[in-house]
Coordinates of C-alpha atoms in Angstrom, one line a residue:
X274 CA 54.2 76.7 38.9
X275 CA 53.1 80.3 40.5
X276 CA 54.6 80.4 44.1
X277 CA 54.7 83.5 46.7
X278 CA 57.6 85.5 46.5
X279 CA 59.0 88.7 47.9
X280 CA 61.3 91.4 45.7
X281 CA 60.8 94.7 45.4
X282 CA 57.4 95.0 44.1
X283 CA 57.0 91.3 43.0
X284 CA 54.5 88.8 45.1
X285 CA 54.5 85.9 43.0
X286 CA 57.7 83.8 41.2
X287 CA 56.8 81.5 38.2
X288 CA 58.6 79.3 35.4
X289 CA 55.0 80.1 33.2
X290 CA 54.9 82.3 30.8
X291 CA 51.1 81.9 30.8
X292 CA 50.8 83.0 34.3
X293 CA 52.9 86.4 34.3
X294 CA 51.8 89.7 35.6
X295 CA 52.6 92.7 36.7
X296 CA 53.2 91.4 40.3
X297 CA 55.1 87.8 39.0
X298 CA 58.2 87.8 38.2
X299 CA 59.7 84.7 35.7
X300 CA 61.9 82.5 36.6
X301 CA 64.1 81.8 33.1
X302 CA 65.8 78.6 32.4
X303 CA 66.6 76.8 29.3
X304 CA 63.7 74.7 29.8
X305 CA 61.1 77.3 29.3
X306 CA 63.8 79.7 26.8
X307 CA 61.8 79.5 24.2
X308 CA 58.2 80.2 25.1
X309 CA 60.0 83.7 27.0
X310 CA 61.8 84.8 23.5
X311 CA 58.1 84.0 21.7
X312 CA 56.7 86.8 24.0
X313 CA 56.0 90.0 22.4
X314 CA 57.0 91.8 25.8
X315 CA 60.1 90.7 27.2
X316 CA 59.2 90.7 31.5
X317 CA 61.8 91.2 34.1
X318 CA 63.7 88.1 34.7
X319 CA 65.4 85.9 37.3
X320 CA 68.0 83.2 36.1
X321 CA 68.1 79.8 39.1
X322 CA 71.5 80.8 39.7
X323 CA 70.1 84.4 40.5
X324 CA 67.5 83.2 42.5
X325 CA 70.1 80.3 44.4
X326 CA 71.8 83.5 45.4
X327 CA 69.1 85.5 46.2
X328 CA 67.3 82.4 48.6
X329 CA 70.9 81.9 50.1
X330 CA 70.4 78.1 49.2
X331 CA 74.0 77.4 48.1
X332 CA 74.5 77.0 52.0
X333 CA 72.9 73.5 51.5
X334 CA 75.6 70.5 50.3
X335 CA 73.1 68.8 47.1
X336 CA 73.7 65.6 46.7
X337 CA 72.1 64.1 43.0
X338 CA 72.4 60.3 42.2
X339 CA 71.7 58.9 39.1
X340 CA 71.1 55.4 37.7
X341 CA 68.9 53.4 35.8
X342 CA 68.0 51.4 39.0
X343 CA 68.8 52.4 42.7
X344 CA 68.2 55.9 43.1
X345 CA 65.7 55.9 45.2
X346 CA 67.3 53.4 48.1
X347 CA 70.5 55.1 47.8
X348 CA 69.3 58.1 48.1
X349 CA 67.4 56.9 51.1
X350 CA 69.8 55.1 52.9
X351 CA 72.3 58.6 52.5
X352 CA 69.4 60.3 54.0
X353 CA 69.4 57.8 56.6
X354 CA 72.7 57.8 57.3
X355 CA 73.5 61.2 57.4
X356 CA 70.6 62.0 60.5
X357 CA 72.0 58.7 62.8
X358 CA 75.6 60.4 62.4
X359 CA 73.9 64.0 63.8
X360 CA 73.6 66.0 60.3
X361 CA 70.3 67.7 59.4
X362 CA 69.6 66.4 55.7
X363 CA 66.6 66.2 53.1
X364 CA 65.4 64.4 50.6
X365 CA 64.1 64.9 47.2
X366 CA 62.7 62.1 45.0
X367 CA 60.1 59.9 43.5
X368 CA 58.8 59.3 47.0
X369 CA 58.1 62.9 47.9
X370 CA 60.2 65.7 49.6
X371 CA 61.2 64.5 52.9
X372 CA 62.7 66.9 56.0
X373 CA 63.5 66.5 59.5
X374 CA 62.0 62.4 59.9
X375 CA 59.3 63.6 58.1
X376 CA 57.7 64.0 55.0
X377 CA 57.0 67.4 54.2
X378 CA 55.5 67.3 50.2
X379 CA 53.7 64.6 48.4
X380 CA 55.3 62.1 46.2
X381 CA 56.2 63.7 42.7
X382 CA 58.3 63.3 39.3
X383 CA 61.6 61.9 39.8
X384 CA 63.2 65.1 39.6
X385 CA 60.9 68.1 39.2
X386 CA 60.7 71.2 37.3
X387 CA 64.2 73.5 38.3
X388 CA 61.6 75.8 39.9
X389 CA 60.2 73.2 42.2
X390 CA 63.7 71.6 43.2
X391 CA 64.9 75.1 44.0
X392 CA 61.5 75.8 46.4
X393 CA 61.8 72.6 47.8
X394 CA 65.4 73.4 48.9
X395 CA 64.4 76.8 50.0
X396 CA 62.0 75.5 52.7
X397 CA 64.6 72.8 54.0
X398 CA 67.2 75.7 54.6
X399 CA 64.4 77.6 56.2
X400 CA 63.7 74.0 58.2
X401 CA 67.9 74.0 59.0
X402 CA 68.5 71.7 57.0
X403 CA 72.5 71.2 55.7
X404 CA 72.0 68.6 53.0
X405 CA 69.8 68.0 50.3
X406 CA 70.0 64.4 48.8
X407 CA 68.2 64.3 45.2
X408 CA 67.4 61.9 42.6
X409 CA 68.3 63.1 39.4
X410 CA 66.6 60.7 35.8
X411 CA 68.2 61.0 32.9
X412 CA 65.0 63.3 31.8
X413 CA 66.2 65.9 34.0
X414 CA 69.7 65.4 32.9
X415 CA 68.8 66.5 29.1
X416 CA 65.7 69.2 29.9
X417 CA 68.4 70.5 32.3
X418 CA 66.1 70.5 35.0
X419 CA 69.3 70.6 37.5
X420 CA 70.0 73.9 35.6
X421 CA 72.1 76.5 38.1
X422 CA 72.5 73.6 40.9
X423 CA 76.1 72.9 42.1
X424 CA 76.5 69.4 43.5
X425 CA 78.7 68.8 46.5
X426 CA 78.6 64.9 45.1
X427 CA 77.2 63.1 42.3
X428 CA 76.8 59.5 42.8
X429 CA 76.3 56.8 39.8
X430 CA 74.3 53.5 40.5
X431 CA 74.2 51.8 37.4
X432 CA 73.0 52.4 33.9
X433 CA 72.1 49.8 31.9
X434 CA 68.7 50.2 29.8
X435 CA 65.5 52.6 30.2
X436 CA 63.7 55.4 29.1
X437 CA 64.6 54.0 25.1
X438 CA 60.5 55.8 24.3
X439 CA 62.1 58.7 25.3
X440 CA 66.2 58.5 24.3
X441 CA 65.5 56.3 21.3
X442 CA 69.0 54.4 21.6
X443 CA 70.7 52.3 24.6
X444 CA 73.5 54.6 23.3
X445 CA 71.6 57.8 23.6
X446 CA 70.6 57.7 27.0
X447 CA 74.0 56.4 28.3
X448 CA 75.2 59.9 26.8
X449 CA 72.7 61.9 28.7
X450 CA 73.9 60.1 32.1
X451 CA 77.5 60.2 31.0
X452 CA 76.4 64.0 30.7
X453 CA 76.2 64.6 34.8
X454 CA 80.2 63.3 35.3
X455 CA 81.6 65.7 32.9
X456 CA 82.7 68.3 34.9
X457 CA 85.5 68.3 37.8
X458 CA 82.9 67.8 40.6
X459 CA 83.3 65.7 43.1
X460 CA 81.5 62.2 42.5
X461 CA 81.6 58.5 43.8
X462 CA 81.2 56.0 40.6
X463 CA 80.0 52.2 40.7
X464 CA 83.4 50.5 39.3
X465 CA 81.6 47.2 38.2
X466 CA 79.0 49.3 35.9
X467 CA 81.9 51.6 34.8
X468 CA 82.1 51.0 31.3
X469 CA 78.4 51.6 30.8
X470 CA 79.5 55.4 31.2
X471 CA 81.8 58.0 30.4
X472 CA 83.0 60.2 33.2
X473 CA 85.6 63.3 34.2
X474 CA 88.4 61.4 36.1
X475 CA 89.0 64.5 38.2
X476 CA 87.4 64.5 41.6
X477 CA 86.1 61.2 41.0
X478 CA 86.3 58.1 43.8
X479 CA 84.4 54.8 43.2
X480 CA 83.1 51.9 45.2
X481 CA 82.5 47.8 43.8
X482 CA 81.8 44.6 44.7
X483 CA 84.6 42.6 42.3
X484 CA 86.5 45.6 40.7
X485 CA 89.3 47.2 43.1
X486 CA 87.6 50.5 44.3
X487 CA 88.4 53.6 46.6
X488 CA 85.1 51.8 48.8
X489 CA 85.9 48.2 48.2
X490 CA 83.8 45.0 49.4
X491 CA 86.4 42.5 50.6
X492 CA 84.3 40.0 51.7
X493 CA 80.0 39.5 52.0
X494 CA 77.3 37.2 53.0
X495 CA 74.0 37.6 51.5
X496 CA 71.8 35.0 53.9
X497 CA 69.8 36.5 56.6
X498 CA 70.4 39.9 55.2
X499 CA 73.3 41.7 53.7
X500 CA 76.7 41.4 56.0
X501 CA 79.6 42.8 54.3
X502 CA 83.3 43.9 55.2
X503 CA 84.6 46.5 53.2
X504 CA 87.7 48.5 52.9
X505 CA 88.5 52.3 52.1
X506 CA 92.2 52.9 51.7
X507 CA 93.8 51.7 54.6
X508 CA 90.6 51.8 57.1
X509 CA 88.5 48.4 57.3
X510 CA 84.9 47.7 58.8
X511 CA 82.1 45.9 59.1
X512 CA 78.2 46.4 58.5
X513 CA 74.8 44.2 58.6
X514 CA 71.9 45.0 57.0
X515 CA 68.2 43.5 57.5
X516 CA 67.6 44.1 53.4
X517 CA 67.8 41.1 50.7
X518 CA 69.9 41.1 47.4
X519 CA 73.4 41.5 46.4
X520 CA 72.2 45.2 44.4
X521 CA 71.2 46.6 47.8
X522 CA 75.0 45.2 48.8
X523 CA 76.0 48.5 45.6
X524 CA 73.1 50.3 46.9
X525 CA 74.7 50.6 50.4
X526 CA 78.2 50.6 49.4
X527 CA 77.2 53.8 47.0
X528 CA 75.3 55.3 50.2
X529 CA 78.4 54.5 53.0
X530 CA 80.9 55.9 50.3
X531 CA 78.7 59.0 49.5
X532 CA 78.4 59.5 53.4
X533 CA 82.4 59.1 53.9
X534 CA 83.2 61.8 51.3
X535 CA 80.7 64.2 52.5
X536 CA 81.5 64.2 56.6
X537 CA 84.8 63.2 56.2
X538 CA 83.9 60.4 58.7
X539 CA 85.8 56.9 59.2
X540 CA 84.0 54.3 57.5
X541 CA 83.9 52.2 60.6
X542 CA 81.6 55.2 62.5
X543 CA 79.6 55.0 59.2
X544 CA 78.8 51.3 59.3
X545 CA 77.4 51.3 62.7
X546 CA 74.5 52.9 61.3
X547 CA 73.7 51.1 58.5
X548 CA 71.5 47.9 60.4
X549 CA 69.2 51.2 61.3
X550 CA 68.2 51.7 57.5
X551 CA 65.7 48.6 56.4
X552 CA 65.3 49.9 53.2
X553 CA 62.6 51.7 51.1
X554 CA 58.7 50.8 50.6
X555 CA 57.8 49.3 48.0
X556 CA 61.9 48.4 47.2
X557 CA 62.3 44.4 48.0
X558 CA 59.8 45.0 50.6
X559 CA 58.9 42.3 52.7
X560 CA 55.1 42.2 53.1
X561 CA 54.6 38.3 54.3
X562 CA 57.8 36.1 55.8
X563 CA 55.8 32.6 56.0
X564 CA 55.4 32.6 52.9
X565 CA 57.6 35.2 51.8
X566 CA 56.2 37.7 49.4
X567 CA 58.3 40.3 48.5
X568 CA 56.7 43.7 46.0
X569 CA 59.5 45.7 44.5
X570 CA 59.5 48.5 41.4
X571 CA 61.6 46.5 39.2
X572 CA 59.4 47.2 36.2
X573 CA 62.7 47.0 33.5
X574 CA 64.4 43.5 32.3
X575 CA 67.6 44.8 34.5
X576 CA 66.0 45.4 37.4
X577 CA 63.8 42.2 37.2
X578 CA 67.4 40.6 36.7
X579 CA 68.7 42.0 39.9
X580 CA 65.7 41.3 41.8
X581 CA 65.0 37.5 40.8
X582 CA 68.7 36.8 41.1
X583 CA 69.2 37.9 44.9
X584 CA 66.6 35.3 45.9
X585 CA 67.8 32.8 43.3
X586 CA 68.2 30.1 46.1
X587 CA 64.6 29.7 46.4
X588 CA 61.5 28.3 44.1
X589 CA 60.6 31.7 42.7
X590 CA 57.0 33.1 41.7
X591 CA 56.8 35.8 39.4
X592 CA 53.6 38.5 39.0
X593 CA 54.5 40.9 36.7
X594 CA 53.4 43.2 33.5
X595 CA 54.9 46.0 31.4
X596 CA 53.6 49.1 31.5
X597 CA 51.5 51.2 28.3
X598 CA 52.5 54.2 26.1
X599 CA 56.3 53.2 26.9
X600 CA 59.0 51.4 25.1
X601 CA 57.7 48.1 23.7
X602 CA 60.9 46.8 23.2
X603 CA 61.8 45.7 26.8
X604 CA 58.6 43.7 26.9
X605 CA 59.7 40.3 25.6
X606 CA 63.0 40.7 27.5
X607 CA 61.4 41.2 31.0
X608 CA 59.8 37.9 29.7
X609 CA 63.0 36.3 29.4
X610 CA 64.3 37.3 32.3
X611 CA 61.1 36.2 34.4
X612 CA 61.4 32.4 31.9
X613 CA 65.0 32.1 33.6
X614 CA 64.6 32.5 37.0
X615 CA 61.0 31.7 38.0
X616 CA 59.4 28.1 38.2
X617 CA 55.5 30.1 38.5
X618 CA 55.5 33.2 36.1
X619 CA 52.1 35.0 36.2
X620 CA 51.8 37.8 33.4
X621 CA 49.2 40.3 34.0
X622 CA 49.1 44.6 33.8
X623 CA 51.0 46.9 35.2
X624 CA 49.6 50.5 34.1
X625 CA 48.0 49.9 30.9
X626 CA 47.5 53.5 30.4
X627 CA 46.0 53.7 26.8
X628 CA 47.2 50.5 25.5
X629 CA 45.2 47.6 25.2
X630 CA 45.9 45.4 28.2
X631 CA 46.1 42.0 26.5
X632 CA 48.6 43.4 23.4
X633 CA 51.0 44.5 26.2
X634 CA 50.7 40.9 27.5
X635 CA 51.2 39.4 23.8
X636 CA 54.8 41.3 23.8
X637 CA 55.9 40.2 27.1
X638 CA 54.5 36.4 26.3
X639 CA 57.1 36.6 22.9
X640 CA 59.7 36.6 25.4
X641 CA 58.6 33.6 27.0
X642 CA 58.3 31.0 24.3
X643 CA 58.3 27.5 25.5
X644 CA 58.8 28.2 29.0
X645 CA 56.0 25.7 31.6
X646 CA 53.5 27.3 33.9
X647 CA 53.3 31.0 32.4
X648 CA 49.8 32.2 32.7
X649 CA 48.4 35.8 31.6
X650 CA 45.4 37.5 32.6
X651 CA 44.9 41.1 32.3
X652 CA 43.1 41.0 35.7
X653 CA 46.1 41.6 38.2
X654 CA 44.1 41.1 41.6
X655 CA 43.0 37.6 40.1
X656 CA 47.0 37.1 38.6
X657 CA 48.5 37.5 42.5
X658 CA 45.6 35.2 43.6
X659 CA 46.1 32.5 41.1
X660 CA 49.9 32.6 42.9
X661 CA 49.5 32.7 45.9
X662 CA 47.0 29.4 45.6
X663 CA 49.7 27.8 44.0
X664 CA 52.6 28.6 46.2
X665 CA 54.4 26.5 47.8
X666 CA 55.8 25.9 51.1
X667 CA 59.6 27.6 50.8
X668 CA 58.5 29.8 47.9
X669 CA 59.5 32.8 46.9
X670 CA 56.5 35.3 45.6
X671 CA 57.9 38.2 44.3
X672 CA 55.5 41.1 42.6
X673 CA 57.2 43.2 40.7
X674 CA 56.3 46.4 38.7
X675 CA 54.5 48.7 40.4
X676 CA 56.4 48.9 44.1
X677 CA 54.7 51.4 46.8
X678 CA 52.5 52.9 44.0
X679 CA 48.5 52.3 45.2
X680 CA 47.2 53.1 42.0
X681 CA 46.3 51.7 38.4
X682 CA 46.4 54.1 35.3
X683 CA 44.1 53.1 33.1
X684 CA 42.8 55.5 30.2
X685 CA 43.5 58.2 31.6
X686 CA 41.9 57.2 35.2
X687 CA 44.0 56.4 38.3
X688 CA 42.2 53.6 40.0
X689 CA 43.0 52.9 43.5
X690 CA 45.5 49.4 43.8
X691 CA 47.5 48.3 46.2
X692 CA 50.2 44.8 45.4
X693 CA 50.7 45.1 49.2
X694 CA 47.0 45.3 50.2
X695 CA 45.9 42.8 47.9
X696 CA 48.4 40.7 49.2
X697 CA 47.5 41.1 52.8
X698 CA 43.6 40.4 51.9
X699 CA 44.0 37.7 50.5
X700 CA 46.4 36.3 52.9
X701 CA 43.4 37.3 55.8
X702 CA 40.9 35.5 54.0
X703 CA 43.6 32.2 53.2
X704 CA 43.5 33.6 49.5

């Protein structure tokens, strides 16, 4: 990444060592270390905690939250919060880089290169921004991609299991997250998903739903939304939220705790704001209420789990695949999980990438072994037909897998798709 920058007699910044000149100066990190020391001539450097200095970013309150599922809502609904209660925040994540009710940069990775993180925050404090709410994957954690950053609050979600292509071990990659709560920061912890991580007890606070917590639910109602009372020392209030499921009960919790520890506000000021946040696209999202057909991300046997149990009341329909070039093993359990809570289950592909479509099937069909109605086809437009034909009147259809993503990666080639416009289609021309 070559950006414009002013210092002395430098015009350009970069983190590439293939695009240095005379007029470029390079940003060092422990990322790109290595391919700097294999350079014959050593350039001029700047370290991120240099160039934090040098931007005056360290004005800005970052907020990173980690988890295997729930990032990108909590994150979110923080974001949310934060400009109903008068603050100035942004937002950084899978969803783009957001600033001022608007969003300002294209979706991207999760977290980005250290370069791009620190750019993004430049132009937010240039936009007046105070906050800067981030998502942080495990990835980032371990290529220290957060290198230099101080966080005003780190928030935990949940960790369960992800990412094993690129960790190798359950155990592994529940170091590398345990990895962002070592230090004495401050930092807001999910106490029902606590033993899943190891933390620094100093400066940490924590919210649940059955464990006692600092941000404890006392009570909750999940039907006709989310409506929950909750209590934070000796305070006590109430909010209601249009969105579905008991996880977006810890999603909200996480996001009212966060915004209590960063403003200092009472909780009570905080939970008149939450009804204003309906959630994320493309997260439990809502595209037809008669019937109701919800798309959501969950592309991991956890967050199928979560998703298929919030609606558990219902008949449930399931579209689903896996997607290619990542780890096989949670194939046959996202399988399982679909054989335990859905009536219709409808395999079909997700992003095949370079696998073969109808191998990636094969795995997820192990996990589903005796179960009635499954049917797999590679074809997922025909796969959320075939549902939809078949649903029945106080159904549940819920597509999961690819969320708010409008595309289909398939050798190499990103082919335009659409769950929620496919959905709609259909629905226009009575499937």
């Amino acid at each position: 990444m070559k950006i414009p920058f002013e210092k002395e007699t430098y015009r350009f910044l970069t983190d590439d060592t293939h695009e240095l000149d005379g007029h470029t100066l390079f940003l060092k990190t422990s990322q790109n270390n290595k391919y700097y020391e294999a350079l014959e001539e050593k350039p001029p450097i700047v370290t991120p905690e240099e160039l934090i200095a040098f931007w005056k970013i360290d004005k800005l309150k970052v907020v990173g939250v980690t988890g295997t599922n729930g990032k990108t809502t909590v994150t979110a609904a923080i974001y949310s919060f934060l400009i109903d209660l008068g603050e100035r925040p942004a937002l950084q994540g899978t969803r783009g880089l957001f600033a001022q009710e608007k969003r300002i940069e294209e979706k991207s990775m999760t977290t980005p290169s250290v370069l791009e993180t620190l750019n993004n925050m430049k132009k937010t404090v240039d936009l007046g921004c105070n906050y800067f709410i981030m998502e942080v994957s495990s990835h980032a954690i371990d290529q220290k991609r957060i290198e230099g950053i101080k966080f005003a609050l780190k928030v935990h979600t949940n960790v369960t299991s992800d990412h094993l292509d690129y960790h190798g071990s359950v155990e592994e990659y529940r170091r590398v997250k345990s990895l962002f709560f070592a230090d004495e920061s401050l930092k807001l912890l999910n106490k029902d998903d606590i033993k899943n991580i190891t933390y620094n007890p100093i400066g940490a606070q924590s919210y649940g739903v059955d464990q006692p917590a600092t941000f404890k639910v006392q009570a909750f109602s999940l039907l006709d939304g989310i409506t929950a009372g909750i209590k934070h020392l000796k305070e006590e209030a109430t909010f209601h939220s249009p969105m579905v499921g008991l996880f977006n009960l810890f999603n909200l919790m996480a996001a009212v705790g966060s915004v209590a520890m960063l403003t200092g506000k009472k909780v009570e000021e905080i939970c008149e704001v939450v009804e204003n946040f309906a959630g994320v696209a493309g997260r439990m999202e809502v595209v037809s209420r008669d019937p109701l057909i919800i798309v959501d991300f969950a592309h991991t046997d956890d967050g199928m789990y979560q998703v298929l149990d919030s609606i558990k009341d219902r008949d449930i329909s399931v579209v689903f695949g896996a997607g290619g070039n990542r780890d096989k093993s949670k194939r046959p359990r996202m399988g399982a999980v679909a054989g335990k809570f859905a009536k219709k289950i409808y395999v079909t592909s997700d992003n095949p990438r370079d696998e073969v479509p109808e191998m990636i099937l094969e795995d997820i069909l192990a996990g589903l072994e005796g179960k009635n109605h499954v049917v797999a086809t590679p074809d997922r437009k025909l796969a959320i037909k075939m549902a939809l034909d078949e649903l029945k009147k106080g159904d549940a259809l819920l597509i999961l897998g690819k969320g708010d993503e409008d595309y289909q990666e398939i050798k190499g080639v990103k082919y335009h798709f659409d769950d929620r416009e496919v959905v709609r289609a259909l629905l226009a021309r009575g499937a």
